[in-house]
CSV table of C-alpha atoms and ligand atoms in Angstrom, one decimal:
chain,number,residue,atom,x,y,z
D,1,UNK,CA,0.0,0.0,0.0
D,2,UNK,CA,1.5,2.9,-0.9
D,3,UNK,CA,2.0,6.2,1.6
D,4,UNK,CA,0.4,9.6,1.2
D,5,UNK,CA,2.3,12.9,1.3
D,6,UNK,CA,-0.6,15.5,1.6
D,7,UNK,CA,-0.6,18.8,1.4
D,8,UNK,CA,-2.8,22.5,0.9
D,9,UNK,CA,-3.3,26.1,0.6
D,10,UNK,CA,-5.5,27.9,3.2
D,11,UNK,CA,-8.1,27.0,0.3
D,12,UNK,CA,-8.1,23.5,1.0
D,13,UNK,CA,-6.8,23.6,4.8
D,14,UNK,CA,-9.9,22.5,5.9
D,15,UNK,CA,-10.7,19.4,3.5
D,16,UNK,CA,-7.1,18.7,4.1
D,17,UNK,CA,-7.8,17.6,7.8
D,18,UNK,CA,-10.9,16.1,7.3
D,19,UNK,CA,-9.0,13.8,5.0
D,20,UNK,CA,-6.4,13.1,7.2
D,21,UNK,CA,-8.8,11.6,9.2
D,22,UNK,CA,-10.1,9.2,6.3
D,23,UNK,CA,-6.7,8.4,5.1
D,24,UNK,CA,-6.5,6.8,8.2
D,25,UNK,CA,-9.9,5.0,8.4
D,26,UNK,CA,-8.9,4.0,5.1
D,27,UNK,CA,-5.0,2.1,6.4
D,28,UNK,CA,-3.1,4.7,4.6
D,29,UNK,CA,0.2,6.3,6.6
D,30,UNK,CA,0.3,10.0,5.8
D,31,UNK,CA,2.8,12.9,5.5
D,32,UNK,CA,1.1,16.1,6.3
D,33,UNK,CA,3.2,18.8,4.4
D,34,UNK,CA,1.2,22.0,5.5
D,35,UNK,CA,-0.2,24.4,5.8
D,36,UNK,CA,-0.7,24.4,9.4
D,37,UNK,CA,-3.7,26.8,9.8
D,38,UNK,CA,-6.4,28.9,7.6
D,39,UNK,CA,-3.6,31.7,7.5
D,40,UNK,CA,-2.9,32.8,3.9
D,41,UNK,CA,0.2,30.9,2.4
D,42,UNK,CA,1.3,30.5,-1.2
D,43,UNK,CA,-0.1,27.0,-2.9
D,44,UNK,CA,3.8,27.0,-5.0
D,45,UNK,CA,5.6,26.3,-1.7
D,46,UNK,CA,3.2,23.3,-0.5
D,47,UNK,CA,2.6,22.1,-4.1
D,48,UNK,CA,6.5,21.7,-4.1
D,49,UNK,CA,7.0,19.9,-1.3
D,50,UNK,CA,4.0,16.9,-1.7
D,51,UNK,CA,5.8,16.9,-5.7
D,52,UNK,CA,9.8,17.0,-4.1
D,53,UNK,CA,8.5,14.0,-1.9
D,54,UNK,CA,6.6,11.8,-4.4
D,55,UNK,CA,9.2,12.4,-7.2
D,56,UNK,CA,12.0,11.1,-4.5
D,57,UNK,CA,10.0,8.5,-2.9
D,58,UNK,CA,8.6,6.0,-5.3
D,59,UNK,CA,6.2,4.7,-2.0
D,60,UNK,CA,4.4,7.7,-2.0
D,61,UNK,CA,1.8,9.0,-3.9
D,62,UNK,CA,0.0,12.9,-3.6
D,63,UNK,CA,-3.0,14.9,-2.9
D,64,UNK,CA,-2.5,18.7,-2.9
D,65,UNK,CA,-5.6,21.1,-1.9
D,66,UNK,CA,-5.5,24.3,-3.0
D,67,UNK,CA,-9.0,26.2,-3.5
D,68,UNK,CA,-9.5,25.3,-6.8
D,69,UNK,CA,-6.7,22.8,-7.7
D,70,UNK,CA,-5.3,24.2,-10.9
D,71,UNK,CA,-2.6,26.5,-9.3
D,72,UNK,CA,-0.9,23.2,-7.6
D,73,UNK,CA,-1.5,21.3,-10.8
D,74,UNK,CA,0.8,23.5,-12.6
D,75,UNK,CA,3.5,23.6,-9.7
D,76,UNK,CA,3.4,19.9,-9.6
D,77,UNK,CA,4.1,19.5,-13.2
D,78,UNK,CA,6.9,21.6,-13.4
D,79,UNK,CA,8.6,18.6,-10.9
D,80,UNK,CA,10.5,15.4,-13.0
D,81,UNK,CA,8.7,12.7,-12.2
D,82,UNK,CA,5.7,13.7,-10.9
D,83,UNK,CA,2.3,13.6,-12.7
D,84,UNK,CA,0.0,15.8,-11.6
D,85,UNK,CA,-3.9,15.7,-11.9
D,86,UNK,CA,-6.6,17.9,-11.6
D,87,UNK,CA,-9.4,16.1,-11.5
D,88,UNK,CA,-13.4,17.3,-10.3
D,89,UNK,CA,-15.5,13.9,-10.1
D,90,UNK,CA,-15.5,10.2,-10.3
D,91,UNK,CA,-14.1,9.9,-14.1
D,92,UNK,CA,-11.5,12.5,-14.4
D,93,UNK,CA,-10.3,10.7,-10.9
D,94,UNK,CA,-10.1,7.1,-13.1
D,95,UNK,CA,-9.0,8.1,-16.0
D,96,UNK,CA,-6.0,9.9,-14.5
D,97,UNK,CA,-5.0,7.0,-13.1
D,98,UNK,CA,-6.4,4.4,-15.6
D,99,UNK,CA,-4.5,6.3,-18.2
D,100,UNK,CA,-2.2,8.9,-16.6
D,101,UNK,CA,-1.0,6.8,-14.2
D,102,UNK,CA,-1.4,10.2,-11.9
D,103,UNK,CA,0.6,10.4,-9.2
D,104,UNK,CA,-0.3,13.3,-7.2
D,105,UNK,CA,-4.0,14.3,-7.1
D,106,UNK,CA,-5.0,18.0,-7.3
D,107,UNK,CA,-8.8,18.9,-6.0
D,108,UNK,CA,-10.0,22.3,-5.3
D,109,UNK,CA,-11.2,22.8,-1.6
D,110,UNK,CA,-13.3,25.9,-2.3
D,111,UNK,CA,-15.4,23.5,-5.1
D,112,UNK,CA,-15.5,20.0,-3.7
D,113,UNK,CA,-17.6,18.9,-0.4
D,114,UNK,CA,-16.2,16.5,1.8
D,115,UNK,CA,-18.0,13.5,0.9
D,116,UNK,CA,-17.3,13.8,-2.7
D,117,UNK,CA,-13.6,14.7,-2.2
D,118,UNK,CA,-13.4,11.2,0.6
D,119,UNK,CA,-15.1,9.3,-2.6
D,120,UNK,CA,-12.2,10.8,-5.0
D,121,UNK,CA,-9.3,10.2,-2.8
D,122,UNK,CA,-11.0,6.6,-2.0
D,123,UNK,CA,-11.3,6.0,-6.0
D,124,UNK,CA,-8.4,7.4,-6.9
D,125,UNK,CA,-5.6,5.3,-4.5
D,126,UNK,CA,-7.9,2.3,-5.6
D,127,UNK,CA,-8.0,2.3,-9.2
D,128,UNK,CA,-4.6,1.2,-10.5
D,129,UNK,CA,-2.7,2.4,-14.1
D,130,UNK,CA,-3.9,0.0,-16.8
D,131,UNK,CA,-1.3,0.0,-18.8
D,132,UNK,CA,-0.8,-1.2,-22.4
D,133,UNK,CA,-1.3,1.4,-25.1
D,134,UNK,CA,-1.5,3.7,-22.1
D,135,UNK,CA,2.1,2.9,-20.9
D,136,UNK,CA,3.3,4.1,-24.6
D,137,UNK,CA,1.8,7.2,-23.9
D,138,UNK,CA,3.0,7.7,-20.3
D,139,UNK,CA,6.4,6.9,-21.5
D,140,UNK,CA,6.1,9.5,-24.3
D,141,UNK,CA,5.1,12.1,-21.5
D,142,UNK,CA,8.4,11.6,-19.6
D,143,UNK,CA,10.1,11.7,-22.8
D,144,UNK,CA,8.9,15.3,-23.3
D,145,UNK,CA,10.1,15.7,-19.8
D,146,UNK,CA,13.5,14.5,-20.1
D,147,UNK,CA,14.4,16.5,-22.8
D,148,UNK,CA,13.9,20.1,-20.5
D,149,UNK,CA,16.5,18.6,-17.8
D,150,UNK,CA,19.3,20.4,-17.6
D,151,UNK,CA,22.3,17.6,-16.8
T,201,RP5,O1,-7.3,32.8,-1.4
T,201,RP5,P1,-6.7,33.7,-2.4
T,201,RP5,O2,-5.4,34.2,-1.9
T,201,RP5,O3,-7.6,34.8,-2.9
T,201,RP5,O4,-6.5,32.9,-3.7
T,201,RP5,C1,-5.7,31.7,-3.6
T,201,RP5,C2,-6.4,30.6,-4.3
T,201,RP5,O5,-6.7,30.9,-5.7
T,201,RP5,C3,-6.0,30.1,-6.5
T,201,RP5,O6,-4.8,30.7,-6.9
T,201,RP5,C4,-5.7,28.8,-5.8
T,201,RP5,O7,-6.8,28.0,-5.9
T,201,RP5,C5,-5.5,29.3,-4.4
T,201,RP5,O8,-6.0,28.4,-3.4
């Protein structure tokens, strides 16, 4: 089972606890990587830190909060190695990782309830990359990655 390095803005502070809480119910171990309270912080420096970890740690996966999810999404695509979705409901959560193999999840606290964003999280550490002409394509994403590092 892999771990979960979670993390939000002051956007998503508050669905960030509340799924701390179910990560647990759920058997997952958890990194909580901020913020600490609903005081204004900057989504980049959080974003960062759930990507630094999941990019460097191949037993983690993310989530990242931010209020509406598309801030972080761009953060955490900017980090080799990670792959980064913004995803709203039930099918963007399963196709990111049918096809995407996603893995950090990016939801928007100011747009999703509680109960949907448990039933995304659940969904979305459940459902498993499915591979075949999918891996072609993931492959070709990290491809286009590659060629931006600077060795
Ligand atoms: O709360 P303020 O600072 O107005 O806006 C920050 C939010 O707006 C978007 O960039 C992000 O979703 C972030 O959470």
């Amino acid at each position: 089972m892999k771990k979960v390095a979670i993390g939000s803005d002051h956007g998503g502070y508050e669905l960030k606890e509340a799924l701390k809480g179910y990560l647990t119910e759920l058997g997952y171990e958890y990194l909580d990587f901020g913020c600490k309270a609903k005081e204004s912080v900057d989504y980049p420096d959080i974003a960062f830190l759930v990507g630094e970890c999941v990019a460097t740690n191949p037993d983690y996966v993310g989530i990242m909060i931010d209020g509406v999810g598309v801030g972080s999404g761009m953060v955490l695509n900017k980090i080799p190695g990670v792959r980064g979705a913004v995803c709203w409901d039930l099918s963007s959560v399963i196709n990111s990782r049918e096809h995407n193999n996603a893995n950090v999840l990016s939801i928007g606290g100011q747009f999703i309830g509680e109960g949907l964003a448990k039933q995304l999280v659940k969904k979305w550490l459940e459902t498993d990359f499915a591979g075949g002409r999918h891996d072609r394509r993931v492959t070709k994403v990290m491809e286009i990655e590659s060629r931006f590092i600077k060795r």
